[in-house]
Coordinates of C-alpha atoms in Angstrom, one line a residue:
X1 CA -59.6 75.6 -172.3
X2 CA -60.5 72.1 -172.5
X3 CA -58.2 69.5 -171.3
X4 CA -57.1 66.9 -174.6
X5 CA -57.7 63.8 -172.5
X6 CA -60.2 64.7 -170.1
X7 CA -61.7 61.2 -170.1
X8 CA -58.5 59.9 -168.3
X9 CA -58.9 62.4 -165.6
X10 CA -62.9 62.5 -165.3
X11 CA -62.8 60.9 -162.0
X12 CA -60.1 63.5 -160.4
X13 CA -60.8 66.6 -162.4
X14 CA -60.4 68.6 -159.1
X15 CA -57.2 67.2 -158.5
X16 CA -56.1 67.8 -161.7
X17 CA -55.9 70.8 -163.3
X18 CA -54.4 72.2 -166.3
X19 CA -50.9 73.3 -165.9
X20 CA -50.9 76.7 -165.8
X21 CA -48.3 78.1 -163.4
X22 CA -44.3 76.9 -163.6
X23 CA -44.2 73.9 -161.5
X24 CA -42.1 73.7 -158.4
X25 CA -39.2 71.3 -159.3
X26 CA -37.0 71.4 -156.1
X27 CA -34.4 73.4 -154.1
X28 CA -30.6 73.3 -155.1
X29 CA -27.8 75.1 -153.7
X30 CA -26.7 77.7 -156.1
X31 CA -24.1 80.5 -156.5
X32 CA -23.7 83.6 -158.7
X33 CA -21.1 84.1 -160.7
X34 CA -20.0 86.4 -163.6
X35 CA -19.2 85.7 -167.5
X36 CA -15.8 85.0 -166.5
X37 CA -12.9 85.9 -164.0
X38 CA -9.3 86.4 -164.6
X39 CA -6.2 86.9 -162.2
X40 CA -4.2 90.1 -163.1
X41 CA -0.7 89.1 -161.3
X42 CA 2.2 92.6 -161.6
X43 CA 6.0 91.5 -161.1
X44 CA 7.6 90.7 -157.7
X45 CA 7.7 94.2 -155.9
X46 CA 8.6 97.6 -156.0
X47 CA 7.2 101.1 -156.2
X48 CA 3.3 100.9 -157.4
X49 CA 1.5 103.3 -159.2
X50 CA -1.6 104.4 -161.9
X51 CA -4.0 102.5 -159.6
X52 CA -7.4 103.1 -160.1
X53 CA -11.1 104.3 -158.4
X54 CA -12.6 100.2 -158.2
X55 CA -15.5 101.3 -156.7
X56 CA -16.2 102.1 -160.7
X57 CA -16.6 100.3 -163.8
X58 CA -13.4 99.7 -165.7
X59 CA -13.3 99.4 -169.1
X60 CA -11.1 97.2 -171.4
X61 CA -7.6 98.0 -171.9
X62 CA -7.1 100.7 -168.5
X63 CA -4.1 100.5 -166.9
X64 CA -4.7 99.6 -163.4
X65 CA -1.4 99.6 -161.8
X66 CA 2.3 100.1 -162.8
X67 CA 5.5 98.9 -161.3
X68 CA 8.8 100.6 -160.8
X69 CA 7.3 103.1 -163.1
X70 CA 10.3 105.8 -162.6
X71 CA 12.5 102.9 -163.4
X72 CA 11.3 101.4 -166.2
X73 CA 11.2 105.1 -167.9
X74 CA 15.2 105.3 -167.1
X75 CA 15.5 102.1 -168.1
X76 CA 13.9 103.1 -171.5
X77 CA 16.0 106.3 -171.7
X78 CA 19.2 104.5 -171.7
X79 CA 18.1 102.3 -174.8
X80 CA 16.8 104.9 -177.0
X81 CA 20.4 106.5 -176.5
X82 CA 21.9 102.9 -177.4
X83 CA 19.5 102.6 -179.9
X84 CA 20.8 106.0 -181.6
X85 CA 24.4 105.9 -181.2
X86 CA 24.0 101.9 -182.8
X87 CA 22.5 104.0 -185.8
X88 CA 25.1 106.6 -185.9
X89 CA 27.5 104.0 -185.6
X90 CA 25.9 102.2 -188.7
X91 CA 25.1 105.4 -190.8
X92 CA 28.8 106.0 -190.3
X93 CA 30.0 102.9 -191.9
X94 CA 27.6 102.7 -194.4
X95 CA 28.8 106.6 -195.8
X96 CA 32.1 105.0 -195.8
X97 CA 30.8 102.1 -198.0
X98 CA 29.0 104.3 -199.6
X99 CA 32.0 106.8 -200.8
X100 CA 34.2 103.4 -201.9
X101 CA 30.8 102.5 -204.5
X102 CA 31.3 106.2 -205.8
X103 CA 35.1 106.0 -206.1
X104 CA 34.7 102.0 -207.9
X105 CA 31.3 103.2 -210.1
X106 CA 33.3 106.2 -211.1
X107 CA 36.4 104.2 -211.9
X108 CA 34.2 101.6 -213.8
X109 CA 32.8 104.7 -215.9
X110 CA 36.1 105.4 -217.4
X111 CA 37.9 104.7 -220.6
X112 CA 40.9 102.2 -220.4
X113 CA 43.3 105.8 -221.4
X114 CA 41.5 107.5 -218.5
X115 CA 42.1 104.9 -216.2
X116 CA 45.8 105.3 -216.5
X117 CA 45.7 108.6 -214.7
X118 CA 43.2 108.1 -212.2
X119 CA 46.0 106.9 -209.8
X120 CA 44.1 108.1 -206.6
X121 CA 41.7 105.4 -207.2
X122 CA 43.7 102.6 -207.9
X123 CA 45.7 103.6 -205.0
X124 CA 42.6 101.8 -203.4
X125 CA 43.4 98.4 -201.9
X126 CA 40.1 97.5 -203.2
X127 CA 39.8 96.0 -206.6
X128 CA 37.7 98.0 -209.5
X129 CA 35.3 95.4 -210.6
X130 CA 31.6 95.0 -211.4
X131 CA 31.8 92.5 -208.7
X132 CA 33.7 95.1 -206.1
X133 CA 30.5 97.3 -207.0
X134 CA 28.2 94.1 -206.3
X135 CA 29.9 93.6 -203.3
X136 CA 29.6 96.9 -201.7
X137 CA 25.9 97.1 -203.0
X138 CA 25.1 94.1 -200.9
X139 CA 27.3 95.1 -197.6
X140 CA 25.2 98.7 -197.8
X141 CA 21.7 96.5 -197.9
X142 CA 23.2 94.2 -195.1
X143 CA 24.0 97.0 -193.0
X144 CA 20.5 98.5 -193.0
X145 CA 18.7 95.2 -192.9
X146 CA 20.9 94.9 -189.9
X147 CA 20.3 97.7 -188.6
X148 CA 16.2 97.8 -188.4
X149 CA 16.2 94.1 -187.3
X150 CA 18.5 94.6 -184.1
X151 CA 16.5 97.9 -183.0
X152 CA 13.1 96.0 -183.7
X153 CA 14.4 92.8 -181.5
X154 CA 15.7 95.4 -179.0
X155 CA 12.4 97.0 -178.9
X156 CA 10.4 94.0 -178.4
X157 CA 13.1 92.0 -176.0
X158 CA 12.8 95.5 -173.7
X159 CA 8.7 95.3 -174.0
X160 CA 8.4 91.7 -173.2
X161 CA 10.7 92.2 -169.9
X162 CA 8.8 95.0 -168.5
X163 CA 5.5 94.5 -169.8
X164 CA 4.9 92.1 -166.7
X165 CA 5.2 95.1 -164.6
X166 CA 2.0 97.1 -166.3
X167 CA -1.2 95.4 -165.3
X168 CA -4.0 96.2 -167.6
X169 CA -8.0 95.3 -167.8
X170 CA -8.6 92.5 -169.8
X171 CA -12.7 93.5 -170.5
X172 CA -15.1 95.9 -169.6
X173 CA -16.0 95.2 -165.5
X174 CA -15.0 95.4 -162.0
X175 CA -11.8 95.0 -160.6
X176 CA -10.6 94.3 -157.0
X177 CA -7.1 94.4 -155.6
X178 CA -5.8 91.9 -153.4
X179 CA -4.0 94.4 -151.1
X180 CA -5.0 97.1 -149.5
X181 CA -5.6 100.0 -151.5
X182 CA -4.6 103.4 -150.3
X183 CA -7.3 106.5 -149.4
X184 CA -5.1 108.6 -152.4
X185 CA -4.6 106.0 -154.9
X186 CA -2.8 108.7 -156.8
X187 CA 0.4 108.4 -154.9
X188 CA 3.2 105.7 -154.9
X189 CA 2.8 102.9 -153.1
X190 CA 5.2 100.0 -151.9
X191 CA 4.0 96.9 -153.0
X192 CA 5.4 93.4 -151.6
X193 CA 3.0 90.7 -152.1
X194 CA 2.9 87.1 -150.8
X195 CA 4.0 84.4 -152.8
X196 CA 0.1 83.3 -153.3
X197 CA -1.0 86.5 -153.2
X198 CA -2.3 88.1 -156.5
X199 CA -2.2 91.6 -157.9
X200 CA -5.8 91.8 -159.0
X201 CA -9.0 89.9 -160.1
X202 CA -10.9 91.0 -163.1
X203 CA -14.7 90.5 -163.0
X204 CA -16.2 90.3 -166.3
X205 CA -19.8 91.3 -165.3
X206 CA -21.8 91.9 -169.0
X207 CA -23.8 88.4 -167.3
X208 CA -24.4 87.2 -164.0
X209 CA -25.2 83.8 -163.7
X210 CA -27.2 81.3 -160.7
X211 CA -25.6 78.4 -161.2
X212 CA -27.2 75.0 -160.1
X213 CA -25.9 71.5 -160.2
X214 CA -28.2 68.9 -162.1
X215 CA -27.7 65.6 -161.3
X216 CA -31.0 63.6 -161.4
X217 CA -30.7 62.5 -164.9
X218 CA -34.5 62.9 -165.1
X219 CA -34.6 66.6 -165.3
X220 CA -31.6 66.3 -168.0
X221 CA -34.1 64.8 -170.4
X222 CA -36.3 67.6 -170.3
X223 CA -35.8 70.9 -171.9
X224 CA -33.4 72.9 -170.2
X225 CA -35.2 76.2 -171.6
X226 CA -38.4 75.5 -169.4
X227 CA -36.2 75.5 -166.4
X228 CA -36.1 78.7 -164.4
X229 CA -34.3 80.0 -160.9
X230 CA -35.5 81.4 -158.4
X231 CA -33.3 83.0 -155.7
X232 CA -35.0 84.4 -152.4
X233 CA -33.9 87.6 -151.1
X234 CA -34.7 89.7 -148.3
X235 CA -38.0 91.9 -147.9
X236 CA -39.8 89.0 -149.9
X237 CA -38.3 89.9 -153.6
X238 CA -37.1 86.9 -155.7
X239 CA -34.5 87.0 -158.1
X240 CA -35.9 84.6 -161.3
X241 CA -32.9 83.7 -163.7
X242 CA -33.7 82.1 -167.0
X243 CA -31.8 78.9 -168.6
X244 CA -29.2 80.3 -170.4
X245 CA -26.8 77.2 -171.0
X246 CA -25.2 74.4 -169.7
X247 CA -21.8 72.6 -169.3
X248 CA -20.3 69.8 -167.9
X249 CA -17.5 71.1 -165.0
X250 CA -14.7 69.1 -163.0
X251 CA -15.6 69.2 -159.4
X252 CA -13.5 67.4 -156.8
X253 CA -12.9 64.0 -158.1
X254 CA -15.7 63.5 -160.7
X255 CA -17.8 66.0 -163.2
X256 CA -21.1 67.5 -162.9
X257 CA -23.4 69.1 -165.1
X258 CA -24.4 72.7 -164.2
X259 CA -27.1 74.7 -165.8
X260 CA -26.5 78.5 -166.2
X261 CA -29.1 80.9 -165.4
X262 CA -28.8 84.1 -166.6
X263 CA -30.0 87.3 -164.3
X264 CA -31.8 89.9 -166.0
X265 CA -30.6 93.4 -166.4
X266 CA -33.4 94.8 -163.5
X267 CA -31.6 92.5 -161.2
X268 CA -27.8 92.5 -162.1
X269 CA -27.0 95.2 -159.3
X270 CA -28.6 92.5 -156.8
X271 CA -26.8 89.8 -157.8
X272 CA -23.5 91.1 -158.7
X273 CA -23.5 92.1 -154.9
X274 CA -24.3 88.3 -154.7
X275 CA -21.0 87.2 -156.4
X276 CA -19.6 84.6 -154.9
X277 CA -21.7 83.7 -152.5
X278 CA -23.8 80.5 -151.9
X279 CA -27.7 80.1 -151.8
X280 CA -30.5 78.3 -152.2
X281 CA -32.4 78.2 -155.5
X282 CA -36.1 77.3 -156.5
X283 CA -36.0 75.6 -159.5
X284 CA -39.4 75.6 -161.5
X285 CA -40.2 74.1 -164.7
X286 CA -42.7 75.4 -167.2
X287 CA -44.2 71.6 -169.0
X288 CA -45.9 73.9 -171.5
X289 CA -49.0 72.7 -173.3
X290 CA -51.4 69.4 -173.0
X291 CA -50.3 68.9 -169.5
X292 CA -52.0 67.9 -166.6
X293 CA -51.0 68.6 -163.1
X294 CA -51.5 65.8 -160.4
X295 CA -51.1 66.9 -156.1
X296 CA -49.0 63.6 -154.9
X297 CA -51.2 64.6 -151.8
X298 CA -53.9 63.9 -153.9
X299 CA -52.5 60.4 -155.8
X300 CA -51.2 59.2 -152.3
X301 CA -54.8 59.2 -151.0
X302 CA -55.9 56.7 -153.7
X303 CA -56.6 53.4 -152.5
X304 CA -54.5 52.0 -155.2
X305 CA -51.9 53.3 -153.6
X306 CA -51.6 50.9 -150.6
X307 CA -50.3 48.0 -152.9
X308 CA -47.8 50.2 -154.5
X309 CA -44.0 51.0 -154.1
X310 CA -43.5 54.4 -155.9
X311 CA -45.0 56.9 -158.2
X312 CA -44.8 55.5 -161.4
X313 CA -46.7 52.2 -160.6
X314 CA -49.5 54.4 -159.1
X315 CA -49.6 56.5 -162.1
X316 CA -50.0 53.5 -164.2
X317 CA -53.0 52.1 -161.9
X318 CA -54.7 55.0 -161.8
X319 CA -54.1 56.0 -165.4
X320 CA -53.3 53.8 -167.7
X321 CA -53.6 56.1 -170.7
X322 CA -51.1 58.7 -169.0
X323 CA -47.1 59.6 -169.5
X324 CA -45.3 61.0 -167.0
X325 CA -43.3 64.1 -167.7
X326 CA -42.0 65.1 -164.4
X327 CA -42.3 64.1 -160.9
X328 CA -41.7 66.7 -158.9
X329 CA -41.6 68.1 -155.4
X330 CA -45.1 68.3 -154.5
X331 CA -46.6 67.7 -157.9
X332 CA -46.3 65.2 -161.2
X333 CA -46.9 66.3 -164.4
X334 CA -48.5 64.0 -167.1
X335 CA -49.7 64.2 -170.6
X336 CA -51.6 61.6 -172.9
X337 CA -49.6 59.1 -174.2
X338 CA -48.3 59.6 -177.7
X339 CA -50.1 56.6 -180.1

């Protein structure tokens, strides 16, 4: 391969070869972290239970400890029998209301001669009109719209009191309790936690993530895809994370920029024992095509370099024609200005 602007580089050819390897950007402090973490918290205290093996994968929905389990059960007995005498109660009146409609329809039904006789009925208090018959119509709806809408709002009031006492998995992952978990996690438990002390932490682990802060405005311009991690790790293997995306985040008293690399499934057992942690990350760049790498070694041994106070005025001495992509740690990448 021929470089596209070889005449700018004839007199350093040597010390300027075609890009060909990712090109050694820096080192950044870095730490893993998952595709997201949420707090499970569980009531106050109480008897715990339905805790689970999290050595092991959980998946989405598992119940992964119960409060006051035995309680909450009683608790939940005595309003289903509530619930059902409230309905006997109501079934009850409306049978009553029900036998007045059959006496008033009945009634209604009649010739004026017939009526004469029927003095059982209008021994009623109640009057025998189409409006009587209305009336009673819409009491006997009432009662049973009445009567689903107070067990529903029972139902749910009772399930939105006690349903901070179940703890459940929000996604597929890892979970760790905040406490410590007993050897037979199949027995109850007394649980009385500190007032900033958690029930749980949820680890959604589908992605692991080195994450790096970027702050030299520089390396924003470029594109982020080129970037790649590089994490050492004992017995000389290297965990390489690729850009995945980027945000802006609040830290302390001002925000930063932090790109996301993700890991790759061959090392997501590595780095998920990473989690976490902090340490030091090798960011490369790949400047792709039509790029020519420079040894500042090299540059800083030019003797235009004596009468000049940085990098870019020695580029520009030495060549004129050239655009610089990158400086980095040991190297600067250029590529032929664009006409």
């Amino acid at each position: 391969m021929n470089c596209p602007f070889l005449p700018l580089f004839c007199c350093a050819l040597t010390a300027a070869p075609l890009v060909a390897d990712p090109v050694f950007v820096g080192k950044f402090p870095a730490k893993i972290v998952p595709e997201q973490v949420v707090p499970l918290v569980l009531g106050d205290h109480g008897t715990l239970t339905d805790l689970v093996d999290a050595s092991q994968p959980v998946k989405a929905g598992t119940v992964v400890g119960v409060l006051n389990k035995e309680r909450t059960e009683q608790e939940r007995e005595d309003m289903e029998f509530d619930l059902e005498r409230e309905r006997l109660n109501t079934r009850d009146e409306i049978r009553k209301l029900t036998v007045q409609r059959e006496k008033v329809a009945f009634f209604l039904n009649l010739s004026v001669e017939e009526r004469k006789y029927a003095t059982d009925l209008k021994s009623d208090d109640r009057a025998m009109t189409e409006e009587t018959l209305q009336d009673l119509d819409e009491r006997i709806a009432m009662l049973k719209r009445q009567s689903d809408t107070m067990e529903r709002r029972k139902r749910t009031e009772f399930d939105r009191a006690h349903e901070k006492l179940t703890a459940k998995m929000p996604f597929d992952g890892r979970l760790q309790y905040s406490f410590p978990v007993p050897d037979d996690i199949s027995k109850p438990m007394e649980y009385n936690p500190s007032v900033a002390q958690g029930f749980a932490t949820a680890c959604d682990d589908s992605s692991l993530y080195v994450c790096l802060n970027i702050s030299n405005s520089e390396l924003t311009q470029l594109p982020a895809e080129n970037f790649t991690a590089h994490v050492t790790l004992p017995r000389n293997k290297t965990l390489v994370a690729s850009f995945d995306h980027s945000k802006v985040e609040r830290g302390g008293n001002s925000d930063m920029l932090v790109y996301y690399f993700r890991v790759s499934d061959a090392d997501h057992d590595t780095a998920y024992k990473m989690l976490g942690s902090m340490a030091q990350a090798r960011l490369l760049y790949e400047p792709g095509e039509n790029t020519v790498r420079i040894r500042k070694s090299t540059l800083a041994a030019r003797p235009e370099a004596a009468g000049c106070e940085n990098w870019e005025q020695l580029v520009r001495l030495v060549y004129p024609d050239a655009e610089i992509i990158l400086i980095a740690d040991r190297d600067i990448i250029l590529q032929q200005q664009k006409p």
